[in-house]
mmCIF file of C-alpha atoms in Angstrom:
data_model
loop_
_atom_site.group_PDB
_atom_site.id
_atom_site.type_symbol
_atom_site.label_atom_id
_atom_site.label_comp_id
_atom_site.label_asym_id
_atom_site.label_seq_id
_atom_site.Cartn_x
_atom_site.Cartn_y
_atom_site.Cartn_z
ATOM 1 C CA ALA A 27 0.018 -0.065 0.090
ATOM 2 C CA GLY A 28 1.333 3.377 -0.970
ATOM 3 C CA ARG A 29 0.624 6.896 0.093
ATOM 4 C CA LYS A 30 -2.698 8.411 -0.933
ATOM 5 C CA GLY A 31 -1.035 10.360 -3.682
ATOM 6 C CA ASP A 32 0.420 7.222 -5.108
ATOM 7 C CA ALA A 33 -3.031 5.752 -5.382
ATOM 8 C CA ALA A 34 -4.236 8.826 -7.224
ATOM 9 C CA SER A 35 -1.331 8.632 -9.749
ATOM 10 C CA CYS A 36 -2.154 4.977 -10.294
ATOM 11 C CA SER A 37 -5.772 5.758 -10.975
ATOM 12 C CA TYR A 38 -4.743 8.546 -13.664
ATOM 13 C CA ALA A 39 -2.394 6.119 -15.223
ATOM 14 C CA ALA A 40 -5.162 3.397 -15.444
ATOM 15 C CA VAL A 41 -7.602 5.886 -16.919
ATOM 16 C CA GLU A 42 -5.115 7.006 -19.356
ATOM 17 C CA GLN A 43 -4.292 3.429 -20.415
ATOM 18 C CA TRP A 44 -7.980 2.642 -20.713
ATOM 19 C CA CYS A 45 -8.553 5.756 -22.802
ATOM 20 C CA GLU A 46 -5.694 4.687 -25.099
ATOM 21 C CA GLN A 47 -7.059 1.122 -25.464
ATOM 22 C CA ASN A 48 -10.621 2.240 -26.165
ATOM 23 C CA GLU A 49 -10.022 5.098 -28.665
ATOM 24 C CA ARG A 50 -12.065 4.425 -31.841
ATOM 25 C CA ALA A 51 -8.926 4.372 -34.064
ATOM 26 C CA LYS A 52 -7.241 1.935 -31.782
ATOM 27 C CA LEU A 53 -10.212 -0.474 -31.843
ATOM 28 C CA VAL A 54 -10.341 -0.286 -35.588
ATOM 29 C CA GLU A 55 -6.602 -0.847 -35.763
ATOM 30 C CA GLN A 56 -6.894 -3.875 -33.608
ATOM 31 C CA ASP A 57 -9.614 -5.048 -35.852
ATOM 32 C CA LYS A 58 -11.940 -5.374 -33.001
ATOM 33 C CA GLY A 59 -14.711 -3.857 -35.082
ATOM 34 C CA VAL A 60 -16.654 -0.772 -34.075
ATOM 35 C CA LYS A 61 -20.299 -1.601 -34.536
ATOM 36 C CA ASP A 62 -23.190 0.795 -33.980
ATOM 37 C CA HIS A 63 -23.351 0.209 -30.278
ATOM 38 C CA THR A 64 -19.622 -0.178 -29.459
ATOM 39 C CA VAL A 65 -18.616 2.534 -26.978
ATOM 40 C CA TYR A 66 -15.370 4.277 -27.773
ATOM 41 C CA VAL A 67 -13.202 7.179 -26.440
ATOM 42 C CA VAL A 68 -13.069 10.178 -28.871
ATOM 43 C CA SER A 69 -9.607 11.138 -29.699
ATOM 44 C CA ASP A 70 -8.053 14.175 -28.165
ATOM 45 C CA TRP A 71 -8.732 13.165 -24.711
ATOM 46 C CA MET A 72 -6.377 14.682 -22.012
ATOM 47 C CA ILE A 73 -5.227 13.162 -18.742
ATOM 48 C CA ASP A 74 -2.526 14.708 -16.541
ATOM 49 C CA SER A 75 -2.023 13.399 -12.949
ATOM 50 C CA GLU A 76 0.051 16.312 -11.898
ATOM 51 C CA THR A 77 -2.482 19.059 -12.725
ATOM 52 C CA LYS A 78 -5.397 16.608 -12.130
ATOM 53 C CA TRP A 79 -6.687 17.393 -15.610
ATOM 54 C CA VAL A 80 -9.065 14.881 -16.918
ATOM 55 C CA THR A 81 -11.046 15.233 -20.017
ATOM 56 C CA TYR A 82 -12.493 12.496 -22.213
ATOM 57 C CA VAL A 83 -15.696 11.819 -24.317
ATOM 58 C CA LEU A 84 -17.344 8.444 -24.792
ATOM 59 C CA THR A 85 -19.804 7.819 -27.549
ATOM 60 C CA SER A 86 -20.764 5.221 -30.093
ATOM 61 C CA GLU A 87 -21.735 5.271 -33.834
ATOM 62 C CA LYS A 88 -25.448 5.070 -32.868
ATOM 63 C CA LEU A 89 -25.245 7.927 -30.359
ATOM 64 C CA THR A 90 -23.366 10.228 -32.711
ATOM 65 C CA THR A 91 -25.878 9.313 -35.385
ATOM 66 C CA ASN A 92 -28.626 10.805 -33.229
ATOM 67 C CA LEU A 93 -27.109 14.243 -33.820
ATOM 68 C CA TRP A 94 -26.895 13.634 -37.675
ATOM 69 C CA HIS A 95 -30.613 12.574 -37.796
ATOM 70 C CA ILE A 96 -31.692 15.759 -36.116
ATOM 71 C CA LYS A 97 -29.516 17.908 -38.383
ATOM 72 C CA GLU A 98 -30.850 16.040 -41.441
ATOM 73 C CA SER A 99 -34.483 16.440 -40.388
ATOM 74 C CA GLY A 100 -34.250 20.191 -40.918
ATOM 75 C CA MET A 101 -34.600 21.183 -37.365
ATOM 76 C CA PRO A 102 -32.100 23.618 -35.842
ATOM 77 C CA VAL A 103 -29.574 21.629 -33.786
ATOM 78 C CA ILE A 104 -29.526 22.642 -30.175
ATOM 79 C CA LEU A 105 -27.036 20.728 -28.006
ATOM 80 C CA CYS A 106 -28.269 20.109 -24.538
ATOM 81 C CA VAL A 107 -25.287 19.814 -22.176
ATOM 82 C CA ASP A 108 -25.152 19.210 -18.391
ATOM 83 C CA THR A 109 -22.323 18.517 -16.044
ATOM 84 C CA THR A 110 -22.651 17.139 -12.567
ATOM 85 C CA HIS A 111 -19.900 17.969 -10.204
ATOM 86 C CA ARG A 112 -18.401 15.764 -7.395
ATOM 87 C CA LEU A 113 -19.780 12.410 -8.318
ATOM 88 C CA VAL A 114 -16.543 10.867 -7.444
ATOM 89 C CA ALA A 115 -13.985 11.616 -4.596
ATOM 90 C CA GLU A 116 -11.625 13.208 -7.007
ATOM 91 C CA GLY A 117 -14.293 16.048 -7.914
ATOM 92 C CA HIS A 118 -14.467 15.238 -11.634
ATOM 93 C CA SER A 119 -17.641 16.227 -13.415
ATOM 94 C CA VAL A 120 -19.746 13.899 -15.493
ATOM 95 C CA PHE A 121 -20.755 15.478 -18.817
ATOM 96 C CA VAL A 122 -23.850 14.471 -20.679
ATOM 97 C CA CYS A 123 -24.557 15.843 -24.243
ATOM 98 C CA GLY A 124 -27.567 15.294 -26.499
ATOM 99 C CA VAL A 125 -30.302 16.745 -28.788
ATOM 100 C CA ARG A 126 -33.963 17.160 -28.828
ATOM 101 C CA ASP A 127 -36.254 16.122 -31.570
ATOM 102 C CA ILE A 128 -39.483 17.703 -32.756
ATOM 103 C CA ALA A 129 -41.443 15.872 -29.954
ATOM 104 C CA GLN A 130 -38.954 17.291 -27.430
ATOM 105 C CA LYS A 131 -37.513 13.793 -26.807
ATOM 106 C CA PHE A 132 -33.953 13.868 -25.571
ATOM 107 C CA HIS A 133 -31.395 11.792 -27.531
ATOM 108 C CA LYS A 134 -27.994 11.260 -26.039
ATOM 109 C CA VAL A 135 -24.985 11.920 -28.194
ATOM 110 C CA ALA A 136 -21.959 11.563 -25.833
ATOM 111 C CA TYR A 137 -20.972 11.155 -22.174
ATOM 112 C CA GLY A 138 -17.740 12.399 -20.693
ATOM 113 C CA VAL A 139 -15.610 13.061 -17.711
ATOM 114 C CA GLN A 140 -13.836 16.325 -16.994
ATOM 115 C CA HIS A 141 -11.903 17.761 -14.081
ATOM 116 C CA SER A 142 -14.167 20.672 -13.428
ATOM 117 C CA ASP A 143 -17.756 21.879 -14.395
ATOM 118 C CA LYS A 144 -16.731 25.478 -13.558
ATOM 119 C CA ALA A 145 -13.942 25.986 -16.092
ATOM 120 C CA VAL A 146 -14.791 26.945 -19.760
ATOM 121 C CA ALA A 147 -11.677 25.155 -21.152
ATOM 122 C CA PRO A 148 -12.867 21.513 -20.476
ATOM 123 C CA ASN A 149 -16.377 22.254 -21.538
ATOM 124 C CA ALA A 150 -15.283 23.738 -24.844
ATOM 125 C CA HIS A 151 -12.788 20.972 -25.417
ATOM 126 C CA MET A 152 -15.401 18.352 -24.838
ATOM 127 C CA LEU A 153 -17.845 20.012 -27.268
ATOM 128 C CA ARG A 154 -15.017 20.330 -29.949
ATOM 129 C CA MET A 155 -14.632 16.531 -29.539
ATOM 130 C CA VAL A 156 -18.353 15.911 -29.957
ATOM 131 C CA ALA A 157 -18.317 18.303 -33.055
ATOM 132 C CA LYS A 158 -15.288 16.265 -34.487
ATOM 133 C CA GLU A 159 -17.157 12.939 -34.130
ATOM 134 C CA TYR A 160 -20.312 14.398 -35.764
ATOM 135 C CA LEU A 161 -18.337 15.595 -38.801
ATOM 136 C CA ARG A 162 -16.796 12.180 -39.056
ATOM 137 C CA VAL A 163 -20.184 10.520 -38.968
ATOM 138 C CA LYS A 164 -21.698 13.043 -41.341
ATOM 139 C CA GLU A 165 -19.022 12.218 -43.866
ATOM 140 C CA ARG A 166 -19.656 8.480 -43.477
ATOM 141 C CA MET A 167 -23.381 8.911 -43.939
ATOM 142 C CA GLN A 168 -23.297 10.914 -47.070
#
């Protein structure tokens, strides 16, 4: 058993390793196949144990396609985003992003974890990652 700080460093290293192993590109490269409901980590995630910066987004082809369907329906796309702070001892926030359809039903697009819900930088970075995935799926769907 190490000091409390050592455990935190191991946790960051484990999360970083998990993100690396579950990036979409890595899953495709390993020929594990990315099916519609396969959850993967969007590239450009950031984890730093020294600054306690944690930002990563999880989605799937199906979830990202929810955004594409709303856009293709002609409705204006309004992303609904919420973060909940302090669900874990480290104080990281859980991020949920989705869109609403004409019947006001909420359709999830992505989930994520970030180090703070009070800082603009992680929120903006997570939204850029969601937008990047939308553009990739849009290209595939056309």
